[in-house]
Coordinates of N, CA and C in Angstrom, one line a residue:
I1 N 26.2 -75.5 -29.9 CA 25.1 -74.8 -30.6 C 25.4 -77.0 -31.9
Y2 N 24.5 -77.2 -33.0 CA 24.3 -78.1 -33.5 C 23.2 -76.9 -35.1
V3 N 23.7 -77.7 -35.9 CA 23.6 -77.4 -37.6 C 23.1 -78.4 -38.5
V4 N 21.7 -78.1 -39.2 CA 21.4 -79.0 -40.1 C 21.4 -78.3 -41.2
D5 N 21.1 -79.6 -42.0 CA 21.0 -79.3 -43.8 C 20.0 -78.9 -43.8
I6 N 19.0 -77.9 -44.9 CA 17.7 -78.2 -45.4 C 17.4 -79.0 -46.6
L7 N 17.2 -80.4 -47.3 CA 17.2 -80.2 -48.1 C 16.5 -80.2 -49.3
G8 N 16.3 -80.5 -50.4 CA 15.4 -80.1 -51.6 C 14.2 -80.8 -51.6
D9 N 14.1 -81.4 -50.6 CA 12.7 -82.2 -50.8 C 11.6 -82.0 -49.2
D10 N 11.8 -80.7 -48.9 CA 11.9 -80.5 -47.9 C 11.4 -81.4 -46.1
S11 N 13.3 -81.4 -46.4 CA 13.8 -83.1 -45.4 C 15.0 -82.2 -44.3
Y12 N 15.4 -82.6 -44.1 CA 16.6 -81.5 -42.7 C 17.5 -83.0 -43.0
S13 N 18.3 -82.8 -42.4 CA 20.0 -84.2 -42.8 C 19.1 -83.9 -40.7
Q14 N 20.4 -85.2 -40.2 CA 20.6 -85.4 -38.4 C 21.4 -84.5 -38.1
P15 N 20.4 -83.3 -37.4 CA 21.4 -82.5 -37.0 C 22.9 -83.6 -36.3
R16 N 23.3 -82.3 -36.5 CA 25.2 -81.9 -36.1 C 25.8 -81.4 -35.0
N17 N 26.5 -81.6 -34.0 CA 26.9 -80.9 -33.3 C 28.0 -80.1 -33.9
L18 N 28.3 -78.4 -33.4 CA 29.1 -78.5 -34.0 C 30.7 -78.5 -33.8
G19 N 30.9 -79.1 -32.5 CA 32.0 -79.6 -32.3 C 33.2 -78.4 -30.5
S20 N 33.9 -79.1 -30.8 CA 34.6 -78.2 -29.4 C 35.3 -76.9 -29.7
K21 N 35.7 -76.6 -31.0 CA 35.8 -75.0 -31.5 C 34.9 -74.1 -31.1
I22 N 33.2 -74.4 -31.4 CA 32.7 -74.1 -30.8 C 31.4 -74.1 -29.4
N23 N 31.6 -75.3 -29.6 CA 31.1 -76.0 -28.1 C 31.9 -75.6 -26.9
T24 N 31.7 -75.5 -25.5 CA 32.3 -75.5 -24.5 C 31.6 -75.6 -22.9
S25 N 31.6 -75.9 -22.3 CA 31.8 -76.7 -20.9 C 30.5 -75.2 -20.2
G26 N 30.5 -74.5 -21.0 CA 29.6 -72.8 -20.9 C 29.0 -72.8 -21.2
R27 N 28.1 -72.1 -21.4 CA 26.5 -71.6 -22.3 C 27.2 -71.0 -23.6
E28 N 26.7 -71.5 -24.8 CA 26.8 -71.5 -26.2 C 25.3 -71.1 -26.3
M29 N 24.7 -69.6 -27.1 CA 23.4 -69.7 -27.2 C 23.3 -68.9 -28.6
F30 N 22.1 -68.2 -28.2 CA 21.7 -67.3 -29.4 C 22.7 -68.0 -30.5
P31 N 22.6 -68.4 -31.5 CA 22.5 -68.5 -32.4 C 22.0 -68.0 -33.5
F32 N 22.5 -67.4 -34.6 CA 22.7 -66.2 -35.3 C 22.9 -66.2 -36.9
I33 N 23.4 -66.7 -38.1 CA 24.1 -67.6 -39.5 C 23.1 -66.4 -40.5
T34 N 24.0 -66.2 -41.1 CA 23.9 -65.6 -42.3 C 24.7 -66.2 -43.6
N35 N 24.4 -65.6 -44.8 CA 25.4 -66.2 -45.6 C 27.4 -65.9 -45.2
R36 N 28.7 -65.5 -44.4 CA 28.9 -65.4 -44.3 C 29.1 -65.6 -42.6
K37 N 28.4 -65.6 -41.9 CA 29.5 -66.0 -40.7 C 28.1 -66.7 -39.5
L38 N 28.6 -67.6 -38.9 CA 27.1 -67.4 -37.7 C 28.4 -67.0 -35.8
Y39 N 27.1 -66.6 -35.3 CA 27.8 -65.4 -34.3 C 26.7 -66.4 -33.9
F40 N 27.2 -65.9 -32.0 CA 26.2 -66.5 -31.0 C 26.9 -65.7 -29.6
A41 N 26.3 -66.2 -28.2 CA 27.5 -65.2 -27.5 C 27.4 -67.1 -26.7
S42 N 28.9 -66.3 -25.9 CA 29.2 -68.0 -24.9 C 29.3 -67.0 -24.3
D43 N 29.5 -68.4 -22.3 CA 30.6 -67.7 -21.8 C 32.3 -67.9 -21.3
G44 N 31.7 -69.5 -22.3 CA 32.9 -70.9 -22.2 C 34.3 -70.2 -22.9
H45 N 34.3 -69.7 -23.9 CA 35.4 -68.2 -24.6 C 36.4 -67.1 -23.6
L46 N 36.8 -67.1 -24.2 CA 37.8 -65.8 -23.8 C 36.8 -64.7 -23.9
G47 N 36.0 -63.6 -22.9 CA 35.7 -63.3 -23.0 C 36.0 -61.7 -22.2
L48 N 34.5 -60.9 -22.1 CA 34.8 -58.9 -21.5 C 34.2 -60.0 -19.4
G49 N 33.2 -60.2 -20.5 CA 32.6 -61.4 -19.0 C 31.0 -61.3 -19.5
G50 N 30.7 -61.8 -18.1 CA 29.5 -62.7 -18.7 C 29.1 -63.9 -19.7
L51 N 28.4 -63.2 -20.6 CA 27.8 -63.6 -21.9 C 28.6 -63.0 -23.0
D52 N 29.5 -63.1 -24.3 CA 29.7 -62.2 -24.9 C 29.4 -63.1 -26.6
V53 N 29.5 -61.5 -27.2 CA 29.5 -61.9 -29.0 C 30.3 -62.8 -29.0
F54 N 30.2 -63.6 -29.9 CA 31.2 -64.4 -30.9 C 31.1 -64.2 -32.9
E55 N 32.4 -64.4 -33.2 CA 31.4 -64.8 -34.6 C 32.8 -65.7 -35.1
V56 N 32.2 -66.5 -36.0 CA 32.8 -68.0 -37.3 C 32.3 -67.9 -38.3
D57 N 33.5 -68.2 -39.4 CA 32.9 -68.1 -41.4 C 32.5 -69.6 -41.2
N58 N 31.2 -68.8 -41.5 CA 30.7 -70.5 -42.0 C 30.4 -70.9 -42.9
A59 N 31.9 -71.2 -43.6 CA 32.6 -72.0 -45.0 C 32.0 -73.1 -43.7
N60 N 32.2 -74.1 -44.9 CA 31.8 -76.0 -44.7 C 32.4 -76.6 -43.5
T61 N 33.5 -75.7 -43.0 CA 33.8 -76.2 -41.4 C 33.9 -74.6 -41.1
F62 N 33.8 -75.0 -39.7 CA 33.5 -73.5 -38.8 C 34.9 -73.7 -38.6
G63 N 35.5 -72.3 -38.5 CA 36.3 -72.3 -37.9 C 37.0 -71.9 -36.2
T64 N 37.8 -71.5 -35.6 CA 37.9 -70.6 -34.9 C 36.9 -69.2 -34.3
P65 N 36.1 -69.3 -33.6 CA 35.4 -68.2 -32.6 C 36.0 -67.0 -32.4
V66 N 35.3 -66.0 -32.8 CA 36.3 -64.7 -32.9 C 35.4 -63.5 -32.2
N67 N 36.0 -63.2 -30.9 CA 35.5 -62.2 -29.7 C 34.8 -61.2 -30.6
L68 N 33.9 -60.6 -31.2 CA 33.5 -58.7 -31.6 C 33.6 -57.4 -30.8
G69 N 34.8 -58.1 -29.6 CA 35.3 -57.1 -28.6 C 34.3 -55.7 -28.4
A70 N 34.4 -54.7 -27.8 CA 33.8 -53.6 -26.8 C 33.9 -52.8 -28.1
P71 N 33.0 -51.8 -28.2 CA 31.6 -51.5 -27.9 C 30.3 -52.2 -27.3
L72 N 30.8 -53.7 -28.5 CA 29.2 -54.6 -28.4 C 29.2 -55.4 -27.6
N73 N 30.6 -56.4 -26.8 CA 30.3 -56.7 -25.8 C 31.2 -55.6 -24.0
S74 N 30.6 -56.3 -23.4 CA 31.0 -55.5 -22.3 C 31.1 -56.1 -20.8
D75 N 31.4 -56.1 -19.8 CA 31.8 -57.1 -18.9 C 30.6 -57.7 -17.8
L76 N 29.4 -57.5 -18.5 CA 28.4 -57.8 -18.3 C 27.7 -58.9 -19.1
D77 N 25.8 -59.4 -19.8 CA 25.8 -60.2 -20.8 C 25.6 -59.7 -22.0
D78 N 26.3 -59.6 -22.9 CA 25.8 -59.7 -24.3 C 25.4 -60.7 -25.6
F79 N 24.5 -60.4 -26.2 CA 23.9 -61.2 -26.6 C 22.1 -61.0 -27.4
S80 N 21.8 -62.2 -28.3 CA 21.1 -62.8 -28.8 C 21.1 -61.2 -30.7
F81 N 22.8 -61.2 -31.1 CA 23.8 -60.5 -31.7 C 22.4 -60.8 -33.3
I82 N 22.0 -60.1 -33.9 CA 21.7 -60.2 -35.7 C 22.7 -59.1 -36.4
I83 N 22.8 -58.9 -37.7 CA 23.3 -58.2 -38.6 C 22.5 -58.4 -39.9
D84 N 22.3 -57.6 -40.2 CA 21.9 -57.6 -41.6 C 23.9 -56.7 -42.6
E85 N 24.0 -58.0 -42.7 CA 25.8 -57.5 -43.4 C 25.5 -56.7 -44.9
E86 N 24.9 -56.9 -45.2 CA 25.1 -55.8 -46.2 C 24.8 -55.0 -46.2
L87 N 24.0 -53.8 -44.6 CA 23.4 -52.6 -44.3 C 24.7 -52.6 -43.4
Q88 N 25.3 -53.6 -42.9 CA 26.1 -53.6 -41.2 C 25.8 -52.8 -40.5
Q89 N 24.2 -53.2 -40.2 CA 23.6 -52.3 -38.7 C 22.8 -53.5 -38.6
G90 N 22.7 -53.4 -37.1 CA 22.5 -54.3 -36.6 C 21.3 -54.5 -35.5
F91 N 21.0 -55.3 -34.1 CA 20.5 -55.1 -32.7 C 21.8 -56.0 -31.8
L92 N 20.9 -56.0 -30.8 CA 22.3 -57.1 -29.5 C 20.9 -56.7 -28.4
S93 N 21.4 -57.6 -27.5 CA 20.6 -57.7 -26.1 C 21.7 -57.4 -25.3
S94 N 21.3 -57.0 -23.8 CA 22.3 -56.7 -23.2 C 21.9 -56.3 -21.9
N95 N 23.1 -57.1 -20.6 CA 22.1 -56.2 -19.3 C 23.1 -55.2 -19.2
R96 N 24.6 -54.5 -19.5 CA 25.1 -53.7 -19.5 C 24.6 -52.4 -17.9
A97 N 25.1 -52.3 -17.6 CA 25.3 -50.9 -17.0 C 24.2 -49.9 -17.4
D98 N 25.4 -49.8 -18.4 CA 23.6 -47.9 -18.9 C 22.9 -48.5 -18.9
G99 N 22.2 -49.3 -19.6 CA 21.2 -49.9 -19.5 C 19.9 -49.3 -19.4
K100 N 18.4 -49.3 -19.3 CA 17.7 -48.1 -19.3 C 16.9 -49.6 -18.0
G101 N 17.5 -50.8 -17.9 CA 16.1 -51.6 -17.6 C 16.9 -53.5 -17.4
D102 N 16.9 -54.6 -16.8 CA 17.1 -55.2 -17.1 C 18.3 -56.0 -18.4
D103 N 17.3 -56.9 -19.4 CA 18.0 -56.9 -20.7 C 17.4 -55.7 -21.3
D104 N 18.2 -54.3 -22.4 CA 18.0 -53.9 -23.2 C 18.7 -54.4 -24.4
I105 N 17.6 -54.0 -25.4 CA 17.4 -53.8 -26.7 C 18.6 -53.2 -27.4
Y106 N 19.5 -52.6 -28.1 CA 20.3 -51.7 -28.3 C 20.4 -51.8 -30.1
S107 N 20.6 -51.0 -30.7 CA 21.0 -50.7 -32.0 C 22.3 -50.2 -32.5
F108 N 22.9 -51.0 -33.4 CA 24.6 -50.4 -33.4 C 24.3 -50.5 -35.4
S109 N 24.9 -49.7 -35.2 CA 25.7 -49.4 -36.6 C 27.4 -49.8 -37.1
R110 N 27.5 -50.2 -38.2 CA 29.2 -51.1 -38.2 C 30.0 -50.0 -38.6
T111 N 30.9 -49.4 -38.4 CA 31.7 -48.2 -39.3 C 33.2 -49.5 -39.4
P112 N 33.6 -50.4 -40.3 CA 34.0 -51.4 -40.6 C 35.9 -50.3 -41.1
T113 N 36.9 -50.3 -40.7 CA 38.8 -49.5 -41.2 C 39.3 -51.1 -41.3
E114 N 40.1 -50.4 -42.5 CA 40.7 -52.0 -42.4 C 41.2 -52.4 -41.4
E115 N 41.8 -51.8 -40.3 CA 42.5 -51.9 -39.3 C 42.1 -52.6 -38.1
N116 N 40.7 -52.3 -38.1 CA 39.1 -53.1 -37.5 C 38.5 -52.9 -38.2
P117 N 38.5 -54.1 -38.6 CA 36.8 -54.6 -39.6 C 35.9 -54.7 -38.5
Q118 N 35.8 -54.9 -37.5 CA 33.9 -55.3 -36.7 C 34.6 -53.6 -35.6
A119 N 34.3 -53.0 -36.3 CA 34.2 -51.8 -35.1 C 33.3 -50.9 -35.7
L120 N 32.8 -50.6 -34.4 CA 31.1 -50.4 -34.4 C 31.2 -48.5 -34.1
A121 N 30.5 -48.2 -35.1 CA 30.7 -46.3 -34.3 C 29.1 -46.8 -33.2
S122 N 28.2 -47.1 -32.8 CA 27.9 -47.2 -31.4 C 26.8 -47.9 -31.5
C123 N 26.4 -47.9 -29.8 CA 25.4 -49.2 -29.8 C 24.1 -47.5 -29.2
N124 N 22.8 -48.3 -29.2 CA 21.7 -47.3 -29.0 C 20.7 -48.0 -28.7
P125 N 20.4 -47.5 -27.7 CA 18.8 -48.5 -27.0 C 18.0 -48.0 -27.6
Y126 N 17.4 -49.1 -27.3 CA 16.0 -49.2 -28.5 C 15.1 -49.8 -26.7
V127 N 14.4 -48.4 -25.9 CA 12.9 -48.6 -24.8 C 11.8 -48.6 -25.0
N128 N 10.8 -49.5 -25.1 CA 9.2 -49.7 -25.0 C 8.7 -50.4 -23.6
G129 N 7.8 -50.2 -23.4 CA 6.9 -50.3 -22.8 C 5.3 -50.2 -23.0
Y130 N 4.8 -50.1 -21.4 CA 3.3 -49.3 -22.1 C 3.2 -49.2 -20.2
V131 N 1.7 -48.2 -19.8 CA 1.7 -47.7 -18.6 C 0.4 -48.1 -18.5
S132 N 0.4 -48.2 -17.4 CA -1.4 -49.6 -16.9 C -1.7 -48.8 -15.3
N133 N -2.9 -48.7 -14.9 CA -3.6 -48.8 -13.7 C -2.9 -49.8 -12.9
T134 N -2.5 -49.1 -11.8 CA -1.1 -50.2 -11.2 C -2.6 -50.8 -9.6
V135 N -3.6 -50.7 -10.5 CA -4.9 -51.5 -9.5 C -5.7 -52.1 -10.3
T136 N -6.2 -51.9 -11.7 CA -6.7 -52.4 -12.8 C -6.1 -52.6 -13.7
G137 N -4.5 -52.6 -13.8 CA -4.3 -53.6 -15.0 C -5.0 -52.6 -16.2
E138 N -5.6 -52.0 -16.4 CA -6.4 -51.2 -17.6 C -4.9 -50.2 -18.2
R139 N -4.4 -50.3 -19.2 CA -3.9 -49.7 -20.4 C -4.3 -48.4 -19.8
I140 N -3.1 -47.7 -20.6 CA -3.5 -46.0 -20.6 C -3.3 -45.1 -21.4
A141 N -4.0 -45.3 -22.7 CA -4.1 -43.6 -23.8 C -3.5 -42.6 -23.0
N142 N -2.6 -42.2 -24.6 CA -2.7 -40.5 -24.2 C -1.8 -40.4 -22.7
A143 N -1.4 -41.0 -22.2 CA -0.4 -40.5 -21.4 C 0.7 -40.1 -22.0
T144 N 1.3 -39.2 -21.3 CA 2.6 -38.9 -22.0 C 3.9 -39.8 -20.4
V145 N 4.9 -39.6 -21.6 CA 6.0 -40.8 -20.9 C 7.3 -39.8 -21.4
S146 N 8.9 -39.8 -20.3 CA 9.5 -38.5 -20.4 C 10.5 -40.1 -20.1
L147 N 11.8 -39.6 -21.2 CA 13.4 -40.8 -21.2 C 13.8 -39.6 -20.0
F148 N 14.5 -40.0 -19.4 CA 15.6 -39.4 -18.8 C 17.0 -39.9 -18.5
D149 N 18.4 -39.4 -18.9 CA 19.4 -40.1 -18.5 C 19.4 -39.8 -16.9
E150 N 20.9 -40.5 -16.8 CA 21.0 -41.2 -15.5 C 21.5 -39.6 -14.8
A151 N 21.6 -38.8 -15.7 CA 22.0 -37.0 -14.7 C 20.8 -36.4 -13.9
G152 N 19.2 -37.2 -14.4 CA 18.2 -36.4 -14.2 C 18.3 -35.0 -16.0
T153 N 18.4 -35.1 -16.6 CA 18.1 -34.7 -18.1 C 17.1 -35.5 -19.1
K154 N 16.4 -34.8 -19.4 CA 15.3 -35.3 -20.6 C 15.6 -35.5 -21.5
L155 N 16.3 -36.5 -22.0 CA 16.2 -37.2 -23.6 C 14.8 -36.8 -24.4
A156 N 13.7 -37.1 -24.5 CA 12.9 -37.0 -25.5 C 11.5 -37.0 -23.9
E157 N 10.8 -37.6 -25.0 CA 9.4 -37.5 -24.5 C 8.6 -37.7 -25.4
T158 N 7.5 -38.6 -25.7 CA 6.5 -39.5 -26.3 C 4.8 -39.6 -25.5
E159 N 3.6 -40.4 -26.3 CA 2.6 -40.0 -25.7 C 2.4 -41.9 -26.2
T160 N 1.7 -42.1 -25.2 CA 1.8 -44.0 -25.8 C 0.4 -43.8 -26.5
N161 N 0.2 -44.4 -27.2 CA -0.9 -44.9 -28.1 C -2.0 -45.7 -28.2
L162 N -3.4 -46.3 -28.6 CA -4.1 -46.6 -28.1 C -4.4 -46.9 -26.9
N163 N -3.0 -49.2 -27.3 CA -3.3 -50.1 -26.4 C -2.6 -49.5 -25.0
G164 N -2.0 -48.1 -25.5 CA -0.9 -48.3 -23.2 C 0.3 -47.9 -23.6
N165 N 1.0 -48.3 -25.4 CA 1.9 -48.2 -25.6 C 3.3 -47.5 -26.1
Y166 N 4.2 -47.3 -25.3 CA 5.1 -47.0 -26.0 C 6.9 -46.5 -26.0
N167 N 7.4 -46.4 -26.7 CA 9.2 -46.6 -27.5 C 9.6 -45.6 -27.5
F168 N 10.2 -45.2 -27.4 CA 12.1 -44.4 -27.6 C 12.9 -45.2 -28.7
K169 N 13.5 -44.9 -29.6 CA 14.7 -45.0 -30.6 C 15.5 -44.8 -30.5
G170 N 17.6 -45.9 -30.4 CA 18.1 -44.8 -30.6 C 18.6 -43.7 -31.2
N171 N 20.0 -43.1 -30.9 CA 19.8 -42.2 -31.6 C 20.9 -43.1 -33.6

């Protein structure tokens, strides 16, 4: 992961490698920076398995990355973390076992406590897609789409829009 400074005259500094505290021989990817922190996914730092999300203070020099832990991270790939630090809400992508597809988007809300300032209340999936004719590929409007859990219990139902699109938002 590299960083550049945005200069006042519509120019940028030379890219700088963030160094060995951040970059490892593994994969560091999906950086997201706020006024307070740099967040990124890595499989080169000690984690729960696959890619995990890490944070590091983004003062003038970046410190040691901290794994955000479970339930945000799982034993599979967790990545593309973004957060609104004022609202303490955000999204991440994961291919965790309880997902609805290969890579799913999850929403989350942090519930910080004094003992665990990184605690998360929950991770809720966001499922979207479209319905189309398998022969012609034409999208189908007003089709009923149902969402079921792994036990076969119907969780929600919706209709596709004019373009055949549907979505289910997590709780």
